[in-house]
Amino acid sequence: MLDSGRYRYGAEKLYMAVHYAVIGQRDARARLEGAYSQLHVLRPEHMPPEAWRTVGEVTTRIRGGDGKIQSNTRKMRNSTASKLLSQLWDAYRIAERAYEIDIGSRAV
């Protein structure tokens, strides 16, 4: 049986978040809202600690103090949303690299 690696789920969810951010045709704030739909299900065990810290920082900023995603993203500058999307790209690269190493170390 093929072992999918412990970081597969996290890497896939981050990929989907980044993919949405890239192909979305609205401004960065709206794309960040869409990316959040993939992020809110993630847990620390889904990715390496460094990636988890980054995702945690981004989701905290998206949720803000009141937890209202749309109102918080609409209040932020588009440039701030772009920076947060860039941080998600960084987290994805970390998680994907860890996933590849994980499955490579399990190969027979």
Tab-separated table of N, CA, C and O in Angstrom:
chain	number	residue	atom	x	y	z
A	1	MET	N	0.845	-1.183	0.000
A	1	MET	CA	0.000	0.000	0.000
A	1	MET	C	0.891	1.247	0.000
A	1	MET	O	1.845	1.328	0.743
A	2	LEU	N	0.550	2.205	-0.823
A	2	LEU	CA	1.322	3.437	-0.945
A	2	LEU	C	1.013	4.347	0.235
A	2	LEU	O	-0.134	4.639	0.538
A	3	ASP	N	2.054	4.796	0.914
A	3	ASP	CA	1.888	5.732	2.023
A	3	ASP	C	1.894	7.136	1.442
A	3	ASP	O	2.817	7.534	0.746
A	4	SER	N	0.871	7.891	1.728
A	4	SER	CA	0.733	9.215	1.122
A	4	SER	C	1.544	10.284	1.841
A	4	SER	O	1.620	11.401	1.378
A	5	GLY	N	2.148	9.968	2.963
A	5	GLY	CA	2.943	10.952	3.676
A	5	GLY	C	2.098	11.764	4.641
A	5	GLY	O	0.949	12.069	4.375
A	6	ARG	N	2.693	12.115	5.742
A	6	ARG	CA	1.941	12.795	6.804
A	6	ARG	C	1.551	14.223	6.466
A	6	ARG	O	0.637	14.767	7.061
A	7	TYR	N	2.232	14.850	5.513
A	7	TYR	CA	1.929	16.244	5.187
A	7	TYR	C	1.109	16.394	3.909
A	7	TYR	O	0.915	17.507	3.419
A	8	ARG	N	0.618	15.309	3.380
A	8	ARG	CA	-0.123	15.374	2.116
A	8	ARG	C	-1.336	16.293	2.209
A	8	ARG	O	-1.551	17.147	1.359
A	9	TYR	N	-2.157	16.108	3.236
A	9	TYR	CA	-3.384	16.896	3.364
A	9	TYR	C	-3.070	18.389	3.452
A	9	TYR	O	-3.686	19.207	2.760
A	10	GLY	N	-2.114	18.748	4.281
A	10	GLY	CA	-1.743	20.155	4.414
A	10	GLY	C	-1.222	20.740	3.120
A	10	GLY	O	-1.585	21.858	2.739
A	11	ALA	N	-0.369	19.974	2.434
A	11	ALA	CA	0.181	20.450	1.161
A	11	ALA	C	-0.939	20.635	0.132
A	11	ALA	O	-0.948	21.614	-0.618
A	12	GLU	N	-1.888	19.696	0.112
A	12	GLU	CA	-2.995	19.811	-0.845
A	12	GLU	C	-3.875	21.019	-0.552
A	12	GLU	O	-4.269	21.747	-1.464
A	13	LYS	N	-4.200	21.240	0.716
A	13	LYS	CA	-5.046	22.384	1.072
A	13	LYS	C	-4.336	23.704	0.788
A	13	LYS	O	-4.947	24.659	0.292
A	14	LEU	N	-3.052	23.768	1.096
A	14	LEU	CA	-2.302	24.991	0.794
A	14	LEU	C	-2.192	25.203	-0.710
A	14	LEU	O	-2.280	26.338	-1.189
A	15	TYR	N	-2.025	24.109	-1.464
A	15	TYR	CA	-2.003	24.224	-2.923
A	15	TYR	C	-3.319	24.829	-3.423
A	15	TYR	O	-3.317	25.732	-4.258
A	16	MET	N	-4.435	24.317	-2.908
A	16	MET	CA	-5.735	24.829	-3.349
A	16	MET	C	-5.907	26.308	-2.978
A	16	MET	O	-6.449	27.084	-3.766
A	17	ALA	N	-5.440	26.696	-1.806
A	17	ALA	CA	-5.525	28.098	-1.395
A	17	ALA	C	-4.697	28.981	-2.327
A	17	ALA	O	-5.158	30.038	-2.781
A	18	VAL	N	-3.489	28.548	-2.614
A	18	VAL	CA	-2.601	29.318	-3.501
A	18	VAL	C	-3.159	29.330	-4.918
A	18	VAL	O	-3.153	30.363	-5.597
A	19	HIS	N	-3.662	28.198	-5.361
A	19	HIS	CA	-4.240	28.107	-6.704
A	19	HIS	C	-5.400	29.102	-6.846
A	19	HIS	O	-5.474	29.841	-7.820
A	20	TYR	N	-6.281	29.128	-5.853
A	20	TYR	CA	-7.389	30.070	-5.883
A	20	TYR	C	-6.876	31.508	-5.919
A	20	TYR	O	-7.400	32.342	-6.658
A	21	ALA	N	-5.849	31.778	-5.137
A	21	ALA	CA	-5.299	33.135	-5.080
A	21	ALA	C	-4.724	33.558	-6.429
A	21	ALA	O	-4.800	34.727	-6.799
A	22	VAL	N	-4.179	32.611	-7.167
A	22	VAL	CA	-3.557	32.928	-8.463
A	22	VAL	C	-4.598	33.096	-9.562
A	22	VAL	O	-4.506	34.022	-10.362
A	23	ILE	N	-5.589	32.207	-9.596
A	23	ILE	CA	-6.540	32.260	-10.710
A	23	ILE	C	-7.722	33.189	-10.454
A	23	ILE	O	-8.438	33.527	-11.382
A	24	GLY	N	-7.915	33.584	-9.206
A	24	GLY	CA	-9.025	34.481	-8.884
A	24	GLY	C	-8.916	35.784	-9.656
A	24	GLY	O	-7.827	36.297	-9.873
A	25	GLN	N	-10.048	36.302	-10.078
A	25	GLN	CA	-10.025	37.497	-10.917
A	25	GLN	C	-10.415	38.771	-10.168
A	25	GLN	O	-10.525	39.821	-10.764
A	26	ARG	N	-10.612	38.637	-8.875
A	26	ARG	CA	-10.966	39.813	-8.096
A	26	ARG	C	-9.710	40.360	-7.418
A	26	ARG	O	-8.618	39.871	-7.635
A	27	ASP	N	-9.881	41.373	-6.586
A	27	ASP	CA	-8.711	41.948	-5.931
A	27	ASP	C	-8.162	40.981	-4.871
A	27	ASP	O	-8.770	39.954	-4.567
A	28	ALA	N	-7.014	41.323	-4.337
A	28	ALA	CA	-6.319	40.429	-3.402
A	28	ALA	C	-7.142	40.139	-2.164
A	28	ALA	O	-7.102	39.031	-1.622
A	29	ARG	N	-7.916	41.093	-1.713
A	29	ARG	CA	-8.747	40.876	-0.511
A	29	ARG	C	-9.782	39.789	-0.750
A	29	ARG	O	-9.973	38.897	0.080
A	30	ALA	N	-10.428	39.818	-1.886
A	30	ALA	CA	-11.434	38.797	-2.218
A	30	ALA	C	-10.769	37.434	-2.426
A	30	ALA	O	-11.307	36.406	-2.014
A	31	ARG	N	-9.610	37.430	-3.052
A	31	ARG	CA	-8.895	36.167	-3.257
A	31	ARG	C	-8.430	35.587	-1.929
A	31	ARG	O	-8.424	34.369	-1.739
A	32	LEU	N	-8.081	36.450	-0.992
A	32	LEU	CA	-7.694	35.996	0.347
A	32	LEU	C	-8.882	35.347	1.059
A	32	LEU	O	-8.729	34.315	1.709
A	33	GLU	N	-10.052	35.933	0.898
A	33	GLU	CA	-11.267	35.318	1.452
A	33	GLU	C	-11.465	33.918	0.887
A	33	GLU	O	-11.781	32.976	1.613
A	34	GLY	N	-11.302	33.782	-0.416
A	34	GLY	CA	-11.454	32.474	-1.060
A	34	GLY	C	-10.410	31.476	-0.581
A	34	GLY	O	-10.715	30.304	-0.361
A	35	ALA	N	-9.203	31.944	-0.398
A	35	ALA	CA	-8.129	31.069	0.083
A	35	ALA	C	-8.436	30.563	1.491
A	35	ALA	O	-8.134	29.420	1.829
A	36	TYR	N	-9.075	31.398	2.285
A	36	TYR	CA	-9.397	31.016	3.656
A	36	TYR	C	-10.280	29.769	3.706
A	36	TYR	O	-10.182	28.970	4.636
A	37	SER	N	-11.102	29.578	2.693
A	37	SER	CA	-11.986	28.409	2.678
A	37	SER	C	-11.194	27.098	2.704
A	37	SER	O	-11.705	26.073	3.140
A	38	GLN	N	-9.952	27.135	2.265
A	38	GLN	CA	-9.088	25.954	2.320
A	38	GLN	C	-8.270	25.898	3.603
A	38	GLN	O	-7.811	24.836	4.001
A	39	LEU	N	-8.078	27.021	4.235
A	39	LEU	CA	-7.180	27.108	5.389
A	39	LEU	C	-7.835	26.767	6.720
A	39	LEU	O	-7.179	26.227	7.607
A	40	HIS	N	-9.106	27.077	6.854
A	40	HIS	CA	-9.728	26.958	8.172
A	40	HIS	C	-9.815	25.519	8.675
A	40	HIS	O	-10.019	25.288	9.865
A	41	VAL	N	-9.625	24.539	7.812
A	41	VAL	CA	-9.694	23.128	8.222
A	41	VAL	C	-8.332	22.569	8.644
A	41	VAL	O	-8.251	21.444	9.133
A	42	LEU	N	-7.282	23.329	8.441
A	42	LEU	CA	-5.942	22.830	8.734
A	42	LEU	C	-5.633	22.829	10.224
A	42	LEU	O	-6.121	23.669	10.974
A	43	ARG	N	-4.789	21.884	10.621
A	43	ARG	CA	-4.346	21.709	12.002
A	43	ARG	C	-2.825	21.576	12.011
A	43	ARG	O	-2.213	21.273	10.991
A	44	PRO	N	-2.199	21.760	13.171
A	44	PRO	CA	-0.730	21.694	13.246
A	44	PRO	C	-0.127	20.401	12.699
A	44	PRO	O	0.948	20.425	12.105
A	45	GLU	N	-0.811	19.288	12.857
A	45	GLU	CA	-0.259	18.016	12.387
A	45	GLU	C	-0.276	17.871	10.863
A	45	GLU	O	0.324	16.951	10.319
A	46	HIS	N	-0.914	18.792	10.169
A	46	HIS	CA	-1.006	18.725	8.714
A	46	HIS	C	0.203	19.306	7.986
A	46	HIS	O	0.283	19.190	6.764
A	47	MET	N	1.111	19.937	8.717
A	47	MET	CA	2.248	20.572	8.050
A	47	MET	C	3.389	20.782	9.041
A	47	MET	O	3.183	20.702	10.249
A	48	PRO	N	4.570	21.067	8.533
A	48	PRO	CA	5.706	21.342	9.408
A	48	PRO	C	5.443	22.592	10.268
A	48	PRO	O	4.670	23.477	9.868
A	49	PRO	N	6.072	22.657	11.433
A	49	PRO	CA	5.838	23.793	12.345
A	49	PRO	C	6.039	25.169	11.711
A	49	PRO	O	5.266	26.093	11.975
A	50	GLU	N	7.051	25.304	10.887
A	50	GLU	CA	7.311	26.604	10.257
A	50	GLU	C	6.144	27.031	9.356
A	50	GLU	O	5.716	28.190	9.368
A	51	ALA	N	5.621	26.090	8.588
A	51	ALA	CA	4.473	26.390	7.729
A	51	ALA	C	3.238	26.680	8.574
A	51	ALA	O	2.465	27.593	8.272
A	52	TRP	N	3.065	25.914	9.657
A	52	TRP	CA	1.904	26.122	10.530
A	52	TRP	C	1.923	27.513	11.162
A	52	TRP	O	0.884	28.167	11.258
A	53	ARG	N	3.089	27.961	11.582
A	53	ARG	CA	3.189	29.309	12.156
A	53	ARG	C	2.742	30.359	11.150
A	53	ARG	O	1.994	31.284	11.479
A	54	THR	N	3.198	30.214	9.922
A	54	THR	CA	2.842	31.166	8.877
A	54	THR	C	1.341	31.135	8.600
A	54	THR	O	0.692	32.184	8.527
A	55	VAL	N	0.785	29.947	8.454
A	55	VAL	CA	-0.655	29.826	8.208
A	55	VAL	C	-1.436	30.403	9.385
A	55	VAL	O	-2.432	31.098	9.198
A	56	GLY	N	-0.965	30.148	10.597
A	56	GLY	CA	-1.626	30.696	11.776
A	56	GLY	C	-1.621	32.214	11.788
A	56	GLY	O	-2.631	32.850	12.128
A	57	GLU	N	-0.500	32.808	11.413
A	57	GLU	CA	-0.414	34.268	11.348
A	57	GLU	C	-1.398	34.824	10.316
A	57	GLU	O	-2.082	35.822	10.565
A	58	VAL	N	-1.449	34.175	9.163
A	58	VAL	CA	-2.334	34.643	8.096
A	58	VAL	C	-3.794	34.498	8.510
A	58	VAL	O	-4.583	35.443	8.369
A	59	THR	N	-4.172	33.339	9.031
A	59	THR	CA	-5.577	33.141	9.399
A	59	THR	C	-5.990	34.050	10.556
A	59	THR	O	-7.128	34.512	10.596
A	60	THR	N	-5.070	34.333	11.457
A	60	THR	CA	-5.374	35.271	12.547
A	60	THR	C	-5.672	36.656	11.987
A	60	THR	O	-6.613	37.328	12.411
A	61	ARG	N	-4.876	37.068	11.022
A	61	ARG	CA	-5.116	38.378	10.388
A	61	ARG	C	-6.438	38.389	9.624
A	61	ARG	O	-7.155	39.387	9.619
A	62	ILE	N	-6.755	37.281	8.965
A	62	ILE	CA	-8.004	37.219	8.197
A	62	ILE	C	-9.214	37.270	9.135
A	62	ILE	O	-10.175	37.980	8.885
A	63	ARG	N	-9.150	36.509	10.210
A	63	ARG	CA	-10.278	36.454	11.150
A	63	ARG	C	-10.399	37.720	11.983
A	63	ARG	O	-11.497	38.083	12.389
A	64	GLY	N	-9.279	38.369	12.250
A	64	GLY	CA	-9.303	39.566	13.075
A	64	GLY	C	-9.816	39.260	14.469
A	64	GLY	O	-9.938	38.107	14.863
A	65	GLY	N	-10.137	40.285	15.209
A	65	GLY	CA	-10.606	40.100	16.575
A	65	GLY	C	-12.027	39.574	16.674
A	65	GLY	O	-12.389	38.901	17.624
A	66	ASP	N	-12.844	39.840	15.654
A	66	ASP	CA	-14.254	39.469	15.745
A	66	ASP	C	-14.590	38.184	14.990
A	66	ASP	O	-15.722	37.706	15.055
A	67	GLY	N	-13.635	37.634	14.248
A	67	GLY	CA	-13.874	36.390	13.522
A	67	GLY	C	-14.690	36.542	12.251
A	67	GLY	O	-15.059	35.553	11.634
A	68	LYS	N	-14.956	37.761	11.836
A	68	LYS	CA	-15.756	37.999	10.634
A	68	LYS	C	-14.833	38.183	9.435
A	68	LYS	O	-14.261	39.250	9.232
A	69	ILE	N	-14.711	37.135	8.661
A	69	ILE	CA	-13.744	37.075	7.568
A	69	ILE	C	-13.961	38.203	6.562
A	69	ILE	O	-13.052	38.973	6.258
A	70	GLN	N	-15.152	38.286	6.024
A	70	GLN	CA	-15.412	39.247	4.961
A	70	GLN	C	-15.226	40.694	5.431
A	70	GLN	O	-14.603	41.498	4.732
A	71	SER	N	-15.723	41.016	6.600
A	71	SER	CA	-15.581	42.404	7.055
A	71	SER	C	-14.120	42.738	7.345
A	71	SER	O	-13.682	43.867	7.112
A	72	ASN	N	-13.354	41.769	7.825
A	72	ASN	CA	-11.933	42.027	8.106
A	72	ASN	C	-11.122	42.185	6.828
A	72	ASN	O	-10.264	43.055	6.745
A	73	THR	N	-11.377	41.345	5.841
A	73	THR	CA	-10.607	41.473	4.599
A	73	THR	C	-10.988	42.752	3.856
A	73	THR	O	-10.135	43.368	3.237
A	74	ARG	N	-12.224	43.157	3.946
A	74	ARG	CA	-12.643	44.386	3.258
A	74	ARG	C	-12.025	45.631	3.884
A	74	ARG	O	-11.844	46.632	3.216
A	75	LYS	N	-11.713	45.541	5.176
A	75	LYS	CA	-11.107	46.688	5.864
A	75	LYS	C	-9.613	46.810	5.587
A	75	LYS	O	-9.048	47.890	5.724
A	76	MET	N	-8.975	45.694	5.219
A	76	MET	CA	-7.524	45.755	5.031
A	76	MET	C	-7.175	46.321	3.660
A	76	MET	O	-7.989	46.309	2.733
A	77	ARG	N	-5.978	46.824	3.570
A	77	ARG	CA	-5.490	47.325	2.288
A	77	ARG	C	-5.275	46.154	1.337
A	77	ARG	O	-4.963	45.048	1.760
A	78	ASN	N	-5.422	46.419	0.063
A	78	ASN	CA	-5.172	45.394	-0.943
A	78	ASN	C	-3.717	44.932	-0.873
A	78	ASN	O	-3.425	43.750	-1.041
A	79	SER	N	-2.806	45.845	-0.584
A	79	SER	CA	-1.383	45.483	-0.484
A	79	SER	C	-1.137	44.563	0.712
A	79	SER	O	-0.291	43.672	0.647
A	80	THR	N	-1.878	44.754	1.794
A	80	THR	CA	-1.761	43.861	2.959
A	80	THR	C	-2.244	42.470	2.585
A	80	THR	O	-1.593	41.469	2.909
A	81	ALA	N	-3.372	42.384	1.893
A	81	ALA	CA	-3.886	41.088	1.444
A	81	ALA	C	-2.889	40.403	0.512
A	81	ALA	O	-2.676	39.189	0.612
A	82	SER	N	-2.256	41.172	-0.354
A	82	SER	CA	-1.242	40.600	-1.255
A	82	SER	C	-0.075	40.019	-0.473
A	82	SER	O	0.434	38.936	-0.809
A	83	LYS	N	0.355	40.710	0.563
A	83	LYS	CA	1.449	40.195	1.397
A	83	LYS	C	1.046	38.911	2.103
A	83	LYS	O	1.845	37.972	2.206
A	84	LEU	N	-0.191	38.848	2.582
A	84	LEU	CA	-0.674	37.634	3.236
A	84	LEU	C	-0.744	36.472	2.248
A	84	LEU	O	-0.406	35.337	2.589
A	85	LEU	N	-1.159	36.749	1.019
A	85	LEU	CA	-1.174	35.708	-0.006
A	85	LEU	C	0.237	35.231	-0.316
A	85	LEU	O	0.471	34.036	-0.525
A	86	SER	N	1.180	36.131	-0.312
A	86	SER	CA	2.579	35.762	-0.528
A	86	SER	C	3.077	34.856	0.601
A	86	SER	O	3.816	33.891	0.362
A	87	GLN	N	2.648	35.145	1.824
A	87	GLN	CA	3.023	34.299	2.952
A	87	GLN	C	2.432	32.899	2.793
A	87	GLN	O	3.073	31.909	3.156
A	88	LEU	N	1.232	32.806	2.241
A	88	LEU	CA	0.638	31.489	1.993
A	88	LEU	C	1.451	30.711	0.965
A	88	LEU	O	1.608	29.501	1.080
A	89	TRP	N	1.949	31.409	-0.031
A	89	TRP	CA	2.819	30.755	-1.013
A	89	TRP	C	4.055	30.184	-0.323
A	89	TRP	O	4.454	29.052	-0.574
A	90	ASP	N	4.647	30.955	0.565
A	90	ASP	CA	5.823	30.488	1.310
A	90	ASP	C	5.482	29.254	2.146
A	90	ASP	O	6.246	28.282	2.171
A	91	ALA	N	4.337	29.284	2.821
A	91	ALA	CA	3.920	28.137	3.637
A	91	ALA	C	3.689	26.914	2.758
A	91	ALA	O	4.065	25.792	3.124
A	92	TYR	N	3.089	27.117	1.592
A	92	TYR	CA	2.876	26.007	0.659
A	92	TYR	C	4.205	25.391	0.247
A	92	TYR	O	4.352	24.161	0.240
A	93	ARG	N	5.169	26.213	-0.090
A	93	ARG	CA	6.476	25.687	-0.523
A	93	ARG	C	7.130	24.862	0.585
A	93	ARG	O	7.706	23.817	0.319
A	94	ILE	N	7.021	25.319	1.824
A	94	ILE	CA	7.580	24.583	2.964
A	94	ILE	C	6.865	23.245	3.119
A	94	ILE	O	7.505	22.194	3.263
A	95	ALA	N	5.540	23.268	3.083
A	95	ALA	CA	4.763	22.039	3.262
A	95	ALA	C	4.985	21.066	2.118
A	95	ALA	O	5.122	19.860	2.345
A	96	GLU	N	5.037	21.565	0.915
A	96	GLU	CA	5.246	20.690	-0.252
A	96	GLU	C	6.627	20.046	-0.197
A	96	GLU	O	6.773	18.853	-0.475
A	97	ARG	N	7.630	20.820	0.150
A	97	ARG	CA	8.991	20.272	0.267
A	97	ARG	C	9.041	19.185	1.345
A	97	ARG	O	9.613	18.119	1.141
A	98	ALA	N	8.411	19.440	2.485
A	98	ALA	CA	8.386	18.452	3.574
A	98	ALA	C	7.628	17.201	3.150
A	98	ALA	O	8.035	16.079	3.473
A	99	TYR	N	6.544	17.368	2.429
A	99	TYR	CA	5.769	16.231	1.926
A	99	TYR	C	6.628	15.388	0.978
A	99	TYR	O	6.670	14.164	1.086
A	100	GLU	N	7.328	16.040	0.067
A	100	GLU	CA	8.172	15.308	-0.879
A	100	GLU	C	9.286	14.551	-0.160
A	100	GLU	O	9.586	13.409	-0.497
A	101	ILE	N	9.893	15.173	0.832
A	101	ILE	CA	10.929	14.501	1.608
A	101	ILE	C	10.332	13.330	2.366
A	101	ILE	O	10.913	12.232	2.416
A	102	ASP	N	9.161	13.538	2.935
A	102	ASP	CA	8.481	12.502	3.717
A	102	ASP	C	8.179	11.275	2.859
A	102	ASP	O	8.495	10.157	3.239
A	103	ILE	N	7.608	11.479	1.684
A	103	ILE	CA	7.269	10.319	0.858
A	103	ILE	C	8.532	9.710	0.247
A	103	ILE	O	8.584	8.508	0.029
A	104	GLY	N	9.536	10.543	-0.001
A	104	GLY	CA	10.797	10.011	-0.529
A	104	GLY	C	11.509	9.137	0.474
A	104	GLY	O	12.120	8.120	0.133
A	105	SER	N	11.403	9.480	1.739
A	105	SER	CA	12.076	8.688	2.779
A	105	SER	C	11.340	7.387	3.055
A	105	SER	O	11.891	6.480	3.652
A	106	ARG	N	10.108	7.286	2.585
A	106	ARG	CA	9.318	6.074	2.803
A	106	ARG	C	9.358	5.149	1.597
A	106	ARG	O	8.791	4.065	1.633
A	107	ALA	N	9.966	5.597	0.511
A	107	ALA	CA	10.027	4.766	-0.701
A	107	ALA	C	10.881	3.526	-0.450
A	107	ALA	O	11.873	3.566	0.261
A	108	VAL	N	10.459	2.465	-1.093
A	108	VAL	CA	11.189	1.190	-0.932
A	108	VAL	C	12.239	1.058	-1.987
A	108	VAL	O	12.138	1.412	-3.083
